[in-house]
């Protein structure tokens, strides 16, 4: 059992090395182990190397020719999560990852909605997510819309109609997606973006989680504005399917130099494969079973 800290941040461009360093340092101080970024502004063929050892592998959705838009997801090296499949669009606005812990699959979705026609774009994105997703969904990103104009804007107004917002909220309810921050702060006002043009504060950045993860939810937060015009949002989940520490087992080769131990291992392997030779699966399957016996929890959030 361990905590997973997830942060979502519209960084408004990361082509400057100094800004990349500052953004990643900000997320490191939040203790993030899964990162959702929006507006990276990377071109598809010119993605710079991101300066962090904690996140060796990054997944991107980028525009092919324009240094605009762009979303990314990174998973810390210390998390034993395997990425099974990835989906990205051609505009650099959406990125889905299907991942697996030892026994459980779930889906990470990162969205950067346009600033016009947001509702219809989000409805279309959710339709694509429905075809891709497997297991509980964690959806983060800059939705460029306030889900509750009364609480999520300083002006108490939205550019989208009540009917359109109701349709979007109904769609999110169909997915059983819950605004994690609003759940823990039902009447509070806090914002993630300031519009100088309209002189209003707005809550545009979200981390939505599937209702099956609500018992896993520990903390949520909205950070402070620094190098971007948006503010990072973050949450912490306690997942029972992940160990507190993660390491890869490696055979002590000195054991093989002991003739008795080596003989015993060979006998056990011969017996195992002889036992499974007529059972149907090819050798890689029973070998994987031999290599890693897995305990299957009954609840992802059980304590």
XYZ file of N, CA, C and O in Angstrom, residues 69-256:
752
model
N -0.170 24.233 -28.115
C -0.885 23.091 -27.528
C 0.124 22.124 -26.904
O 1.101 22.536 -26.329
N -0.167 20.826 -26.997
C 0.751 19.814 -26.464
C 0.407 19.403 -25.049
O 0.264 20.247 -24.153
N 0.244 18.089 -24.856
C 0.012 17.551 -23.514
C 0.990 16.403 -23.282
O 1.493 15.779 -24.218
N 1.258 16.122 -22.009
C 2.218 15.073 -21.666
C 1.818 14.422 -20.351
O 1.185 15.058 -19.494
N 2.202 13.162 -20.205
C 2.029 12.428 -18.951
C 3.358 11.753 -18.624
O 3.996 11.168 -19.503
N 3.757 11.834 -17.376
C 4.952 11.137 -16.911
C 4.622 10.374 -15.635
O 3.846 10.848 -14.799
N 5.205 9.192 -15.510
C 5.024 8.338 -14.337
C 6.384 8.112 -13.696
O 7.345 7.757 -14.385
N 6.482 8.335 -12.406
C 7.761 8.219 -11.715
C 8.344 6.814 -11.838
O 7.614 5.816 -11.869
N 9.662 6.744 -11.903
C 10.346 5.455 -12.015
C 10.037 4.538 -10.841
O 10.096 3.311 -10.968
N 9.729 5.123 -9.692
C 9.507 4.329 -8.482
C 8.126 3.691 -8.415
O 7.872 2.880 -7.529
N 7.240 4.068 -9.358
C 5.901 3.471 -9.367
C 5.899 2.238 -10.274
O 6.240 2.342 -11.454
N 5.499 1.082 -9.756
C 5.469 -0.130 -10.576
C 4.228 -0.185 -11.462
O 3.366 -1.055 -11.320
N 4.135 0.781 -12.378
C 3.012 0.835 -13.307
C 3.518 0.515 -14.713
O 4.499 1.092 -15.175
N 2.839 -0.375 -15.379
C 3.168 -0.735 -16.749
C 2.183 -0.060 -17.687
O 0.972 -0.170 -17.519
N 2.700 0.673 -18.677
C 1.852 1.298 -19.679
C 1.530 0.260 -20.749
O 2.422 -0.234 -21.439
N 0.245 -0.063 -20.879
C -0.178 -1.104 -21.815
C -0.491 -0.542 -23.201
O -0.108 -1.133 -24.211
N -1.206 0.585 -23.230
C -1.589 1.188 -24.510
C -1.633 2.704 -24.366
O -1.812 3.232 -23.263
N -1.482 3.385 -25.501
C -1.515 4.842 -25.530
C -2.365 5.314 -26.698
O -2.342 4.720 -27.775
N -3.124 6.397 -26.457
C -3.864 7.045 -27.531
C -3.566 8.539 -27.471
O -3.616 9.156 -26.398
N -3.265 9.131 -28.623
C -3.081 10.581 -28.691
C -3.740 11.096 -29.959
O -3.829 10.384 -30.968
N -4.202 12.333 -29.911
C -4.843 12.921 -31.083
C -3.788 13.594 -31.958
O -2.599 13.585 -31.653
N -4.227 14.216 -33.054
C -3.303 14.858 -33.994
C -3.081 16.330 -33.698
O -2.277 16.973 -34.375
N -3.778 16.855 -32.699
C -3.690 18.285 -32.414
C -2.880 18.600 -31.163
O -2.604 19.761 -30.872
N -2.532 17.578 -30.404
C -1.809 17.826 -29.163
C -2.713 18.277 -28.031
O -2.293 19.043 -27.153
N -3.958 17.774 -28.051
C -4.916 18.187 -27.019
C -5.367 17.044 -26.110
O -5.947 17.308 -25.067
N -5.144 15.805 -26.491
C -5.581 14.712 -25.627
C -4.584 13.569 -25.648
O -3.954 13.283 -26.668
N -4.455 12.929 -24.501
C -3.538 11.805 -24.346
C -4.121 10.856 -23.320
O -4.439 11.255 -22.199
N -4.301 9.596 -23.714
C -4.832 8.563 -22.823
C -3.786 7.466 -22.654
O -3.162 7.041 -23.633
N -3.611 6.999 -21.438
C -2.746 5.857 -21.155
C -3.543 4.802 -20.402
O -4.216 5.114 -19.419
N -3.464 3.567 -20.858
C -4.020 2.443 -20.113
C -2.859 1.791 -19.371
O -1.895 1.345 -19.983
N -2.930 1.783 -18.043
C -1.816 1.312 -17.226
C -2.275 0.177 -16.321
O -3.472 -0.037 -16.118
N -1.296 -0.529 -15.772
C -1.608 -1.664 -14.916
C -0.657 -1.694 -13.738
O 0.555 -1.520 -13.874
N -1.229 -1.918 -12.550
C -0.431 -2.238 -11.374
C -0.177 -3.739 -11.427
O -0.274 -4.353 -12.487
N 0.132 -4.362 -10.319
C 0.357 -5.801 -10.338
C -0.876 -6.564 -10.823
O -0.779 -7.530 -11.556
N -2.050 -6.107 -10.419
C -3.263 -6.871 -10.739
C -4.404 -6.021 -11.269
O -5.430 -6.570 -11.649
N -4.257 -4.704 -11.288
C -5.388 -3.833 -11.606
C -5.055 -2.890 -12.753
O -3.986 -2.280 -12.771
N -5.983 -2.768 -13.707
C -5.834 -1.821 -14.800
C -6.638 -0.561 -14.506
O -7.706 -0.632 -13.919
N -6.093 0.588 -14.898
C -6.877 1.819 -14.875
C -6.361 2.741 -15.959
O -5.362 2.451 -16.637
N -7.049 3.858 -16.161
C -6.794 4.733 -17.302
C -6.469 6.142 -16.839
O -7.168 6.701 -15.996
N -5.406 6.704 -17.410
C -5.027 8.094 -17.186
C -5.397 8.889 -18.430
O -5.053 8.494 -19.551
N -6.098 10.005 -18.251
C -6.526 10.831 -19.380
C -6.143 12.281 -19.119
O -6.457 12.831 -18.060
N -5.455 12.883 -20.085
C -5.005 14.268 -19.982
C -5.623 15.059 -21.125
O -5.447 14.709 -22.298
N -6.370 16.126 -20.789
C -7.091 16.906 -21.795
C -6.722 18.386 -21.716
O -6.567 18.940 -20.621
N -6.583 18.995 -22.876
C -6.434 20.444 -22.973
C -7.477 20.940 -23.965
O -7.306 20.854 -25.175
N -8.584 21.439 -23.435
C -9.715 21.844 -24.268
C -9.444 23.196 -24.918
O -8.738 24.045 -24.359
N -10.002 23.437 -26.100
C -9.880 24.760 -26.733
C -10.679 25.802 -25.954
O -11.515 25.465 -25.117
N -10.425 27.071 -26.235
C -11.147 28.113 -25.489
C -12.446 28.536 -26.173
O -13.092 29.494 -25.745
N -12.830 27.826 -27.233
C -14.137 28.012 -27.857
C -14.706 26.629 -28.177
O -13.966 25.713 -28.530
N -16.026 26.509 -28.055
C -16.647 25.215 -28.324
C -16.186 24.137 -27.357
O -16.107 22.951 -27.712
N -15.921 24.544 -26.109
C -15.356 23.603 -25.132
C -16.271 22.411 -24.875
O -15.799 21.270 -24.799
N -17.552 22.681 -24.682
C -18.462 21.607 -24.280
C -18.511 20.508 -25.330
O -18.363 19.328 -25.036
N -18.716 20.884 -26.600
C -18.797 19.872 -27.648
C -17.474 19.128 -27.802
O -17.456 17.908 -28.016
N -16.370 19.865 -27.677
C -15.050 19.207 -27.770
C -14.882 18.195 -26.644
O -14.407 17.075 -26.871
N -15.262 18.573 -25.434
C -15.130 17.669 -24.292
C -16.049 16.457 -24.438
O -15.664 15.338 -24.089
N -17.248 16.660 -24.950
C -18.160 15.536 -25.163
C -17.561 14.546 -26.163
O -17.631 13.326 -25.970
N -16.945 15.079 -27.227
C -16.312 14.213 -28.222
C -15.112 13.480 -27.621
O -14.883 12.296 -27.898
N -14.341 14.203 -26.805
C -13.173 13.585 -26.167
C -13.594 12.458 -25.225
O -12.953 11.404 -25.163
N -14.691 12.672 -24.511
C -15.177 11.635 -23.594
C -15.688 10.407 -24.361
O -15.552 9.278 -23.895
N -16.259 10.639 -25.539
C -16.681 9.507 -26.368
C -15.468 8.664 -26.785
O -15.522 7.427 -26.787
N -14.378 9.332 -27.134
C -13.152 8.614 -27.498
C -12.574 7.901 -26.281
O -12.071 6.776 -26.390
N -12.644 8.560 -25.135
C -12.139 7.946 -23.910
C -12.930 6.695 -23.559
O -12.360 5.697 -23.091
N -14.226 6.722 -23.793
C -15.068 5.563 -23.479
C -14.633 4.333 -24.264
O -14.631 3.205 -23.747
N -14.229 4.528 -25.519
C -13.783 3.413 -26.354
C -12.419 2.885 -25.917
O -12.100 1.723 -26.132
N -11.616 3.752 -25.297
C -10.245 3.386 -24.932
C -10.125 2.853 -23.513
O -9.333 1.946 -23.241
N -10.901 3.417 -22.604
C -10.672 3.217 -21.169
C -10.908 1.778 -20.729
O -11.758 1.068 -21.255
N -10.138 1.404 -19.726
C -10.334 0.134 -19.042
C -10.012 0.354 -17.570
O -8.969 0.903 -17.221
N -10.912 -0.053 -16.700
C -10.722 0.170 -15.273
C -11.073 1.592 -14.873
O -11.558 2.394 -15.689
N -10.839 1.958 -13.619
C -11.144 3.310 -13.141
C -10.374 4.372 -13.922
O -9.232 4.155 -14.320
N -11.012 5.514 -14.141
C -10.408 6.614 -14.897
C -9.952 7.710 -13.945
O -10.661 8.072 -13.003
N -8.754 8.239 -14.194
C -8.281 9.467 -13.559
C -8.073 10.474 -14.685
O -7.234 10.268 -15.565
N -8.864 11.534 -14.689
C -8.844 12.516 -15.764
C -8.357 13.847 -15.226
O -8.918 14.379 -14.265
N -7.319 14.379 -15.842
C -6.796 15.673 -15.436
C -6.647 16.587 -16.634
O -6.671 16.136 -17.778
N -6.495 17.879 -16.355
C -6.216 18.790 -17.449
C -6.858 20.144 -17.298
O -7.536 20.444 -16.308
N -6.614 20.958 -18.312
C -7.217 22.285 -18.417
C -8.444 22.141 -19.308
O -8.330 22.012 -20.522
N -9.614 22.164 -18.700
C -10.859 21.975 -19.442
C -11.356 23.270 -20.068
O -12.307 23.252 -20.844
N -10.718 24.394 -19.727
C -11.091 25.702 -20.281
C -12.561 26.008 -20.080
O -13.190 26.695 -20.906
N -13.118 25.504 -18.983
C -14.526 25.732 -18.666
C -14.701 25.540 -17.158
O -13.941 24.790 -16.532
N -15.650 26.238 -16.601
C -15.946 26.066 -15.184
C -17.157 25.152 -15.042
O -18.209 25.416 -15.627
N -16.995 24.088 -14.282
C -18.087 23.129 -14.125
C -19.214 23.678 -13.261
O -20.365 23.284 -13.401
N -18.879 24.604 -12.351
C -19.891 25.245 -11.500
C -19.625 26.750 -11.509
O -18.829 27.248 -10.715
N -20.255 27.500 -12.428
C -19.963 28.935 -12.550
C -20.174 29.722 -11.267
O -19.489 30.720 -11.030
N -21.095 29.293 -10.426
C -21.369 30.042 -9.199
C -20.177 30.006 -8.260
O -19.794 31.027 -7.669
N -19.551 28.835 -8.133
C -18.424 28.696 -7.208
C -17.073 28.788 -7.892
O -16.077 29.129 -7.249
N -17.016 28.465 -9.189
C -15.724 28.341 -9.869
C -15.294 29.592 -10.616
O -14.269 29.584 -11.300
N -16.069 30.667 -10.532
C -15.657 31.939 -11.130
C -15.939 33.065 -10.151
O -16.895 33.006 -9.371
N -15.114 34.103 -10.215
C -15.355 35.257 -9.349
C -16.528 36.089 -9.842
O -17.097 36.890 -9.085
N -16.901 35.909 -11.116
C -18.009 36.681 -11.676
C -19.348 35.957 -11.575
O -20.391 36.528 -11.909
N -19.315 34.689 -11.145
C -20.518 33.852 -11.063
C -21.169 33.613 -12.428
O -22.366 33.310 -12.498
N -20.386 33.758 -13.494
C -20.932 33.602 -14.837
C -20.062 32.640 -15.642
O -18.894 32.402 -15.321
N -20.652 32.094 -16.712
C -19.921 31.217 -17.625
C -20.222 31.622 -19.053
O -21.332 32.087 -19.361
N -19.237 31.447 -19.933
C -19.452 31.739 -21.350
C -20.301 30.659 -22.017
O -20.823 30.853 -23.114
N -20.433 29.504 -21.360
C -21.260 28.414 -21.884
C -22.658 28.494 -21.282
O -22.836 28.929 -20.145
N -23.623 28.043 -22.037
C -25.009 28.099 -21.571
C -25.248 27.088 -20.459
O -24.506 26.093 -20.321
N -26.279 27.310 -19.669
C -26.646 26.368 -18.609
C -26.972 25.002 -19.198
O -26.643 23.961 -18.624
N -27.624 25.011 -20.361
C -28.000 23.754 -21.003
C -26.759 22.956 -21.408
O -26.690 21.733 -21.198
N -25.770 23.652 -21.963
C -24.537 22.975 -22.384
C -23.772 22.433 -21.181
O -23.264 21.307 -21.200
N -23.690 23.226 -20.123
C -22.993 22.782 -18.915
C -23.703 21.591 -18.285
O -23.050 20.654 -17.804
N -25.018 21.621 -18.291
C -25.784 20.500 -17.737
C -25.510 19.221 -18.539
O -25.401 18.129 -17.970
N -25.389 19.367 -19.842
C -25.096 18.214 -20.695
C -23.717 17.645 -20.392
O -23.528 16.423 -20.326
N -22.738 18.531 -20.191
C -21.390 18.082 -19.861
C -21.354 17.407 -18.499
O -20.739 16.338 -18.343
N -22.012 18.013 -17.513
C -22.024 17.405 -16.180
C -22.719 16.047 -16.198
O -22.310 15.109 -15.497
N -23.756 15.919 -17.025
C -24.448 14.640 -17.144
C -23.529 13.584 -17.758
O -23.529 12.417 -17.335
N -22.726 14.001 -18.731
C -21.782 13.080 -19.370
C -20.726 12.622 -18.374
O -20.371 11.430 -18.315
N -20.221 13.540 -17.586
C -19.237 13.178 -16.567
C -19.851 12.229 -15.533
O -19.187 11.304 -15.054
N -21.125 12.463 -15.209
C -21.815 11.575 -14.273
C -21.965 10.180 -14.864
O -21.863 9.174 -14.140
N -22.188 10.098 -16.180
C -22.268 8.788 -16.830
C -20.961 8.016 -16.682
O -20.961 6.786 -16.618
N -19.852 8.738 -16.656
C -18.536 8.130 -16.473
C -18.217 7.918 -14.987
O -17.152 7.390 -14.664
N -19.107 8.366 -14.112
C -18.889 8.313 -12.651
C -17.629 9.069 -12.253
O -16.894 8.661 -11.354
N -17.377 10.206 -12.929
C -16.204 11.021 -12.637
C -16.575 12.144 -11.680
O -17.555 12.867 -11.892
N -15.763 12.301 -10.638
C -16.033 13.256 -9.561
C -14.888 14.270 -9.495
O -13.707 13.904 -9.588
N -15.245 15.536 -9.338
C -14.244 16.588 -9.127
C -13.658 16.404 -7.729
O -14.309 16.676 -6.720
N -12.412 15.947 -7.664
C -11.811 15.578 -6.377
C -11.675 16.778 -5.439
O -11.942 16.666 -4.238
N -11.272 17.934 -5.977
C -11.092 19.100 -5.107
C -12.443 19.599 -4.584
O -12.582 19.906 -3.403
N -13.435 19.658 -5.461
C -14.741 20.142 -5.034
C -15.379 19.198 -4.024
O -16.103 19.624 -3.126
N -15.091 17.912 -4.132
C -15.616 16.938 -3.177
C -15.153 17.261 -1.770
O -15.926 17.184 -0.812
N -13.888 17.636 -1.633
C -13.353 17.943 -0.309
C -13.567 19.407 0.088
O -13.353 19.752 1.248
N -13.969 20.222 -0.878
C -14.196 21.649 -0.601
C -15.528 22.068 -1.226
O -15.562 22.854 -2.181
N -16.639 21.564 -0.686
C -17.936 21.717 -1.360
C -18.433 23.144 -1.522
O -19.199 23.428 -2.444
N -18.018 24.056 -0.643
C -18.515 25.431 -0.755
C -17.399 26.455 -0.905
O -17.666 27.656 -0.969
N -16.154 25.990 -0.989
C -15.009 26.906 -1.028
C -14.849 27.537 -2.404
O -15.299 26.999 -3.421
N -14.203 28.671 -2.419
C -13.841 29.328 -3.668
C -12.318 29.392 -3.763
O -11.654 29.960 -2.893
N -11.779 28.817 -4.818
C -10.360 28.936 -5.126
C -10.232 28.767 -6.621
O -11.026 28.052 -7.240
N -9.215 29.402 -7.199
C -9.164 29.478 -8.644
C -7.794 29.042 -9.165
O -6.796 29.066 -8.449
N -7.767 28.655 -10.445
C -6.522 28.184 -11.048
C -6.053 29.075 -12.199
O -5.015 28.810 -12.789
N -6.833 30.121 -12.506
C -6.478 30.970 -13.651
C -7.076 32.358 -13.455
O -8.204 32.500 -12.969
N -6.305 33.383 -13.856
C -6.809 34.751 -13.835
C -6.824 35.287 -15.250
O -5.801 35.276 -15.954
N -7.995 35.742 -15.685
C -8.139 36.344 -17.004
C -8.032 37.854 -16.881
O -8.935 38.509 -16.339
N -6.916 38.392 -17.375
C -6.729 39.842 -17.316
C -7.696 40.553 -18.251
O -8.133 41.670 -17.977
N -8.045 39.899 -19.352
C -8.963 40.506 -20.330
C -10.330 40.733 -19.707
O -10.943 41.794 -19.876
N -10.819 39.732 -18.964
C -12.144 39.835 -18.355
C -12.091 40.211 -16.871
O -13.138 40.363 -16.237
N -10.874 40.329 -16.342
C -10.679 40.679 -14.927
C -11.454 39.727 -14.003
O -12.158 40.145 -13.076
N -11.330 38.422 -14.289
C -12.028 37.421 -13.475
C -11.085 36.277 -13.129
O -10.163 35.951 -13.883
N -11.335 35.687 -11.984
C -10.653 34.461 -11.585
C -11.540 33.277 -11.929
O -12.763 33.335 -11.760
N -10.919 32.191 -12.397
C -11.688 31.020 -12.808
C -10.991 29.729 -12.372
O -9.760 29.672 -12.281
N -11.794 28.730 -12.113
C -11.282 27.380 -11.821
C -11.455 26.561 -13.100
O -12.540 26.056 -13.389
N -10.349 26.433 -13.864
C -10.399 25.755 -15.161
C -9.664 24.414 -15.161
O -9.855 23.613 -16.081
N -8.833 24.189 -14.153
C -7.956 23.014 -14.127
C -8.486 22.008 -13.105
O -8.735 22.363 -11.943
N -8.605 20.753 -13.532
C -9.300 19.755 -12.717
C -8.527 18.443 -12.653
O -7.755 18.100 -13.552
N -8.810 17.714 -11.585
C -8.455 16.309 -11.469
C -9.725 15.564 -11.082
O -10.218 15.709 -9.959
N -10.288 14.832 -12.022
C -11.516 14.075 -11.805
C -11.166 12.603 -11.639
O -10.340 12.070 -12.380
N -11.782 11.954 -10.675
C -11.498 10.539 -10.430
C -12.787 9.729 -10.440
O -13.862 10.238 -10.130
N -12.664 8.465 -10.813
C -13.813 7.566 -10.813
C -14.293 7.341 -9.385
O -13.493 7.318 -8.435
N -15.599 7.164 -9.214
C -16.173 7.041 -7.877
C -15.609 5.855 -7.098
O -15.597 5.867 -5.867
N -15.109 4.825 -7.806
C -14.536 3.666 -7.113
C -13.239 4.019 -6.402
O -12.762 3.257 -5.556
N -12.648 5.193 -6.743
C -11.398 5.620 -6.114
C -11.625 6.604 -4.963
O -10.660 7.063 -4.348
N -12.886 6.921 -4.669
C -13.151 7.935 -3.645
C -12.625 7.517 -2.277
O -12.151 8.353 -1.499
N -12.702 6.222 -1.959
C -12.184 5.778 -0.665
C -10.665 5.780 -0.631
O -10.063 5.681 0.438
N -10.028 5.906 -1.818
C -8.562 6.017 -1.889
C -8.100 7.458 -1.679
O -6.931 7.701 -1.376
N -9.014 8.415 -1.902
C -8.632 9.829 -1.912
C -8.260 10.305 -0.517
O -9.014 10.143 0.434
N -7.088 10.907 -0.404
C -6.612 11.425 0.879
C -6.633 12.952 0.919
O -7.261 13.547 1.773
N -5.936 13.587 -0.020
C -5.857 15.051 -0.008
C -5.987 15.588 -1.428
O -5.697 14.895 -2.405
N -6.439 16.818 -1.528
C -6.455 17.545 -2.794
C -5.967 18.960 -2.516
O -6.017 19.436 -1.367
N -5.505 19.638 -3.557
C -5.031 21.000 -3.327
C -4.889 21.796 -4.610
O -4.792 21.243 -5.705
N -4.905 23.103 -4.453
C -4.592 24.044 -5.523
C -3.372 24.825 -5.054
O -3.390 25.429 -3.982
N -2.326 24.796 -5.845
C -1.057 25.404 -5.446
C -1.083 26.914 -5.710
O -2.149 27.533 -5.700
N 0.078 27.494 -5.988
C 0.167 28.937 -6.240
C 0.656 29.167 -7.662
O 1.309 28.319 -8.264
N 0.332 30.326 -8.211
C 0.749 30.684 -9.561
C 2.188 31.187 -9.539
O 2.555 32.026 -8.713
N 3.010 30.632 -10.459
C 4.421 31.052 -10.504
C 4.816 31.398 -11.943
O 4.646 32.520 -12.381
N 5.332 30.422 -12.696
C 5.867 30.704 -14.030
C 4.818 30.584 -15.129
O 5.117 30.816 -16.294
N 3.606 30.206 -14.787
C 2.534 30.094 -15.774
C 1.364 30.960 -15.334
O 1.316 31.435 -14.196
N 0.419 31.163 -16.249
C -0.788 31.895 -15.862
C -1.820 30.974 -15.230
O -2.889 31.422 -14.820
N -1.495 29.675 -15.140
C -2.333 28.702 -14.456
C -1.645 28.217 -13.187
O -0.429 28.389 -13.010
N -2.421 27.600 -12.333
C -1.939 27.083 -11.056
C -2.006 25.562 -11.057
O -3.008 25.001 -11.521
N -0.989 24.877 -10.546
C -1.064 23.415 -10.473
C -2.171 22.957 -9.518
O -2.418 23.585 -8.486
N -2.822 21.860 -9.876
C -3.768 21.192 -8.974
C -3.211 19.807 -8.683
O -2.525 19.207 -9.518
N -3.496 19.280 -7.501
C -2.881 18.008 -7.131
C -3.778 17.240 -6.172
O -4.667 17.800 -5.510
N -3.536 15.939 -6.097
C -4.257 15.075 -5.168
C -3.365 13.920 -4.751
O -2.334 13.647 -5.367
N -3.799 13.236 -3.707
C -3.083 12.070 -3.206
C -4.068 10.925 -3.038
O -5.131 11.091 -2.439
N -3.722 9.759 -3.599
C -4.507 8.542 -3.465
C -3.672 7.485 -2.763
O -2.467 7.369 -3.017
N -4.292 6.717 -1.887
C -3.628 5.573 -1.278
C -4.137 4.306 -1.951
O -5.315 3.976 -1.849
N -3.239 3.617 -2.656
C -3.596 2.447 -3.449
C -3.056 1.193 -2.774
O -1.853 1.081 -2.520
N -3.934 0.246 -2.496
C -3.527 -0.959 -1.776
C -2.733 -1.920 -2.653
O -2.007 -2.773 -2.157
N -2.847 -1.779 -3.971
C -2.212 -2.714 -4.897
C -0.748 -2.388 -5.152
O -0.085 -3.073 -5.919
N -0.230 -1.336 -4.513
C 1.158 -0.939 -4.720
C 1.934 -1.043 -3.421
O 1.479 -0.588 -2.384
N 3.135 -1.629 -3.460
C 3.947 -1.734 -2.241
C 4.562 -0.392 -1.881
O 4.692 0.500 -2.718
N 4.944 -0.246 -0.608
C 5.589 0.991 -0.173
C 6.914 1.217 -0.883
O 7.302 2.334 -1.172
N 7.625 0.135 -1.151
C 8.889 0.226 -1.869
C 8.837 -0.721 -3.053
O 8.203 -1.771 -2.998
N 9.526 -0.334 -4.096
C 9.515 -1.127 -5.316
C 10.941 -1.417 -5.735
O 11.781 -0.527 -5.788
N 11.245 -2.673 -5.961
C 12.552 -3.046 -6.474
C 12.395 -4.257 -7.371
O 11.417 -4.976 -7.315
N 13.380 -4.451 -8.229
C 13.377 -5.602 -9.118
C 14.234 -6.706 -8.518
O 15.392 -6.482 -8.163
N 13.663 -7.913 -8.394
C 14.387 -9.049 -7.847
C 15.436 -9.511 -8.843
O 15.223 -9.515 -10.057
N 16.595 -9.875 -8.330
C 17.666 -10.385 -9.184
C 18.302 -11.576 -8.503
O 18.582 -11.548 -7.298
N 18.521 -12.604 -9.277
C 19.118 -13.827 -8.737
C 20.552 -13.575 -8.303
O 21.341 -12.954 -9.029
N 20.883 -14.060 -7.118
C 22.269 -14.030 -6.659
C 23.012 -15.154 -7.384
O 22.827 -16.337 -7.099
N 23.845 -14.791 -8.346
C 24.493 -15.780 -9.205
C 25.469 -16.678 -8.443
O 25.863 -17.739 -8.939
N 25.857 -16.255 -7.257
C 26.756 -17.095 -6.456
C 26.075 -18.413 -6.084
O 26.755 -19.427 -5.862
N 24.730 -18.389 -6.024
C 23.989 -19.615 -5.693
C 24.262 -20.705 -6.729
O 24.374 -21.890 -6.408
N 24.399 -20.295 -7.997
C 24.604 -21.262 -9.064
C 25.977 -21.927 -9.004
O 26.213 -22.960 -9.637
